[in-house]
mmCIF file of C-alpha atoms in Angstrom:
data_model
loop_
_atom_site.group_PDB
_atom_site.id
_atom_site.type_symbol
_atom_site.label_atom_id
_atom_site.label_comp_id
_atom_site.label_asym_id
_atom_site.label_seq_id
_atom_site.Cartn_x
_atom_site.Cartn_y
_atom_site.Cartn_z
ATOM 1 C CA MET A 188 237.634 104.970 225.452
ATOM 2 C CA ALA A 189 237.931 101.633 225.224
ATOM 3 C CA ARG A 190 235.383 98.989 225.609
ATOM 4 C CA HIS A 191 235.978 95.353 227.975
ATOM 5 C CA SER A 192 234.499 92.138 229.053
ATOM 6 C CA ALA A 193 231.805 92.532 231.788
ATOM 7 C CA ALA A 194 234.714 90.906 234.020
ATOM 8 C CA ILE A 195 237.120 93.119 233.174
ATOM 9 C CA THR A 196 234.245 95.914 233.484
ATOM 10 C CA ARG A 197 233.259 94.800 237.323
ATOM 11 C CA ALA A 198 236.930 94.849 238.289
ATOM 12 C CA LEU A 199 237.714 98.243 237.095
ATOM 13 C CA ASP A 200 234.213 99.563 238.583
ATOM 14 C CA LYS A 201 235.319 97.677 241.876
ATOM 15 C CA ILE A 202 238.591 100.399 241.544
ATOM 16 C CA GLU A 203 236.403 103.154 240.931
ATOM 17 C CA ARG A 204 234.132 102.788 244.104
ATOM 18 C CA LEU A 205 237.423 101.730 246.082
ATOM 19 C CA ASP A 206 237.203 104.008 249.289
ATOM 20 C CA LEU A 207 239.953 106.131 249.888
ATOM 21 C CA LYS A 208 238.614 109.146 251.825
ATOM 22 C CA GLN A 209 240.790 108.869 255.363
ATOM 23 C CA ILE A 210 243.875 108.513 253.236
ATOM 24 C CA VAL A 211 243.658 111.003 250.636
ATOM 25 C CA ALA A 212 241.811 113.239 252.992
ATOM 26 C CA ARG A 213 245.356 113.314 255.626
ATOM 27 C CA THR A 214 247.125 113.445 252.300
ATOM 28 C CA ALA A 215 245.450 116.238 251.096
ATOM 29 C CA GLU A 216 245.852 117.464 254.509
ATOM 30 C CA GLU A 217 249.433 116.775 254.618
ATOM 31 C CA TYR A 218 250.292 118.130 251.772
ATOM 32 C CA GLY A 219 247.766 121.585 252.037
ATOM 33 C CA TRP A 220 246.431 120.391 248.582
ATOM 34 C CA THR A 221 243.453 122.372 247.182
ATOM 35 C CA ASP A 222 239.712 120.775 246.319
ATOM 36 C CA TYR A 223 240.395 120.638 242.973
ATOM 37 C CA GLN A 224 244.065 118.941 243.342
ATOM 38 C CA THR A 225 242.943 116.699 245.744
ATOM 39 C CA ASP A 226 239.698 115.536 243.566
ATOM 40 C CA GLU A 227 242.383 115.330 240.394
ATOM 41 C CA ALA A 228 244.761 113.006 242.562
ATOM 42 C CA GLU A 229 242.337 110.482 243.833
ATOM 43 C CA ASP A 230 240.861 110.219 240.057
ATOM 44 C CA TRP A 231 244.299 110.172 238.413
ATOM 45 C CA TYR A 232 245.112 107.380 241.403
ATOM 46 C CA LYS A 233 242.524 105.303 241.067
ATOM 47 C CA ASN A 234 243.285 105.469 236.638
ATOM 48 C CA PHE A 235 246.271 104.076 237.741
ATOM 49 C CA LEU A 236 245.237 101.306 239.208
ATOM 50 C CA LYS A 237 242.872 100.248 236.589
ATOM 51 C CA LEU A 238 245.442 100.517 234.452
ATOM 52 C CA CYS A 239 247.787 98.360 236.567
ATOM 53 C CA TYR A 240 244.503 96.054 236.723
ATOM 54 C CA LEU A 241 244.352 95.986 232.300
ATOM 55 C CA ASN A 242 248.238 95.735 232.560
ATOM 56 C CA ARG A 243 249.004 92.893 235.215
ATOM 57 C CA ARG A 244 252.045 91.266 233.454
ATOM 58 C CA GLN A 245 253.662 94.483 232.111
ATOM 59 C CA PRO A 246 255.320 97.958 234.289
ATOM 60 C CA VAL A 247 252.789 100.985 234.235
ATOM 61 C CA ALA A 248 254.329 104.551 234.955
ATOM 62 C CA ALA A 249 252.569 106.021 237.994
ATOM 63 C CA LEU A 250 251.440 109.110 236.065
ATOM 64 C CA GLY A 251 251.974 112.563 237.902
ATOM 65 C CA LYS A 252 253.262 113.500 240.886
ATOM 66 C CA ASP A 253 249.696 114.330 243.042
ATOM 67 C CA ALA A 254 248.711 110.510 242.117
ATOM 68 C CA ASP A 255 251.897 108.940 242.538
ATOM 69 C CA ILE A 256 252.142 110.496 246.534
ATOM 70 C CA LEU A 257 248.269 108.977 246.761
ATOM 71 C CA TRP A 258 250.065 105.921 246.135
ATOM 72 C CA HIS A 259 252.938 106.041 248.598
ATOM 73 C CA GLN A 260 250.154 107.165 251.294
ATOM 74 C CA HIS A 261 248.105 104.027 250.292
ATOM 75 C CA ILE A 262 250.951 101.801 251.084
ATOM 76 C CA LEU A 263 251.734 103.146 254.307
ATOM 77 C CA ASN A 264 248.570 101.694 255.065
ATOM 78 C CA THR A 265 249.722 98.368 255.254
ATOM 79 C CA VAL A 266 247.241 96.274 256.211
ATOM 80 C CA ARG A 267 244.489 98.362 254.467
ATOM 81 C CA TYR A 268 246.874 98.440 250.911
ATOM 82 C CA GLN A 269 247.263 94.462 251.215
ATOM 83 C CA LYS A 270 243.663 94.172 251.856
ATOM 84 C CA ASP A 271 242.562 96.062 248.763
ATOM 85 C CA CYS A 272 245.758 94.955 246.708
ATOM 86 C CA ARG A 273 244.134 91.146 247.384
ATOM 87 C CA ALA A 274 240.640 92.629 246.708
ATOM 88 C CA ILE A 275 241.429 93.783 243.146
ATOM 89 C CA PHE A 276 244.370 92.417 241.797
ATOM 90 C CA GLY A 277 244.580 88.409 244.162
ATOM 91 C CA HIS A 278 248.216 89.843 245.292
ATOM 92 C CA TYR A 279 250.533 92.261 246.510
ATOM 93 C CA LEU A 280 250.840 95.130 244.249
ATOM 94 C CA ASN A 281 254.567 95.844 243.538
ATOM 95 C CA HIS A 282 256.515 99.328 243.688
ATOM 96 C CA ASP A 283 259.670 100.264 242.038
ATOM 97 C CA PRO A 284 260.793 104.088 242.748
ATOM 98 C CA ILE A 285 262.769 105.614 240.053
ATOM 99 C CA ASP A 286 266.452 106.332 241.041
ATOM 100 C CA GLY A 287 267.961 108.979 238.763
ATOM 101 C CA LYS A 288 267.293 108.910 235.199
ATOM 102 C CA PRO A 289 265.549 106.469 234.099
ATOM 103 C CA SER A 290 266.776 102.882 232.089
ATOM 104 C CA ALA A 291 265.255 102.546 228.797
ATOM 105 C CA ALA A 292 263.331 99.923 229.811
ATOM 106 C CA GLU A 293 261.771 102.675 232.468
ATOM 107 C CA GLU A 294 260.967 105.370 230.005
ATOM 108 C CA LYS A 295 259.502 101.995 227.226
ATOM 109 C CA ALA A 296 257.261 101.648 229.705
ATOM 110 C CA LEU A 297 256.427 105.351 230.476
ATOM 111 C CA GLU A 298 255.444 105.947 226.579
ATOM 112 C CA ARG A 299 253.506 102.495 226.877
ATOM 113 C CA THR A 300 251.584 103.864 230.266
ATOM 114 C CA LYS A 301 250.868 107.040 228.354
ATOM 115 C CA LYS A 302 249.294 105.322 225.284
ATOM 116 C CA GLN A 303 247.626 103.656 227.897
ATOM 117 C CA TYR A 304 246.152 106.575 229.641
ATOM 118 C CA LEU A 305 245.080 108.213 226.167
ATOM 119 C CA LYS A 306 243.217 104.846 224.984
ATOM 120 C CA GLU A 307 241.691 104.132 228.176
ATOM 121 C CA PHE A 308 240.676 107.859 229.930
ATOM 122 C CA GLY A 309 241.423 109.802 226.600
ATOM 123 C CA ALA A 310 243.441 112.371 228.546
ATOM 124 C CA LEU A 311 247.113 112.469 230.450
ATOM 125 C CA PRO A 312 247.354 113.818 234.017
ATOM 126 C CA ASP A 313 248.527 117.380 233.991
ATOM 127 C CA ASP A 314 252.096 115.903 235.278
ATOM 128 C CA VAL A 315 253.146 112.983 233.595
ATOM 129 C CA SER A 316 256.728 112.779 235.139
ATOM 130 C CA PHE A 317 256.925 109.981 236.874
ATOM 131 C CA ARG A 318 259.327 108.220 239.513
ATOM 132 C CA CYS A 319 257.486 105.138 240.628
ATOM 133 C CA LEU A 320 256.418 101.971 238.524
ATOM 134 C CA LYS A 321 254.217 99.166 239.262
ATOM 135 C CA ILE A 322 256.289 96.297 238.365
ATOM 136 C CA PRO A 323 254.713 92.247 237.613
ATOM 137 C CA ILE A 324 254.895 89.882 239.928
ATOM 138 C CA PRO A 325 257.739 87.101 238.394
ATOM 139 C CA PRO A 326 255.958 83.553 238.283
ATOM 140 C CA ILE A 327 257.111 81.895 241.578
ATOM 141 C CA PRO A 328 259.416 78.224 240.598
ATOM 142 C CA PRO A 329 258.045 75.188 242.524
ATOM 143 C CA PRO A 330 259.589 74.247 245.575
ATOM 144 C CA PRO A 331 262.677 72.382 244.460
ATOM 145 C CA HIS A 332 262.421 67.813 244.535
ATOM 146 C CA GLY A 333 259.105 67.982 243.752
ATOM 147 C CA GLY A 334 257.628 70.185 246.498
ATOM 148 C CA THR A 335 259.216 67.599 249.034
ATOM 149 C CA GLU A 336 261.836 69.941 250.400
ATOM 150 C CA ARG A 337 263.683 69.173 253.587
ATOM 151 C CA VAL A 338 264.803 71.725 256.146
ATOM 152 C CA THR A 339 268.384 70.632 258.076
ATOM 153 C CA ARG A 340 269.496 72.588 261.316
#
């Protein structure tokens, strides 16, 4: 597994300690997951969040159907998701569903993500399909006219 600076290690530890019990329990009940599936989904979702932290400027594929389902359920708890994202990433973590056949850029993101999973965690989830990407936030341009935008009605 990869070695990181103390600051990055603290951030990754914060993700590991993220309390997702209610979200995980509700999702497991809704989808009829076994205890094993539930534990795997939570582990791989947290691994996904760690890769998102480590690759803030690049898209990251959400590998594994169950981990992706947990991401969706986390997002649906909007206040909690925003709070968790702000605490970990400093901003909302954007979600981009893949509609239809993945583009070349999306396939490239998938391959890069697989390499990162192997580097960071030494393994891939059982299901390496993906239907969603974390997309980086584009830089916010400064307001026009040096920040003195005039509003007219």
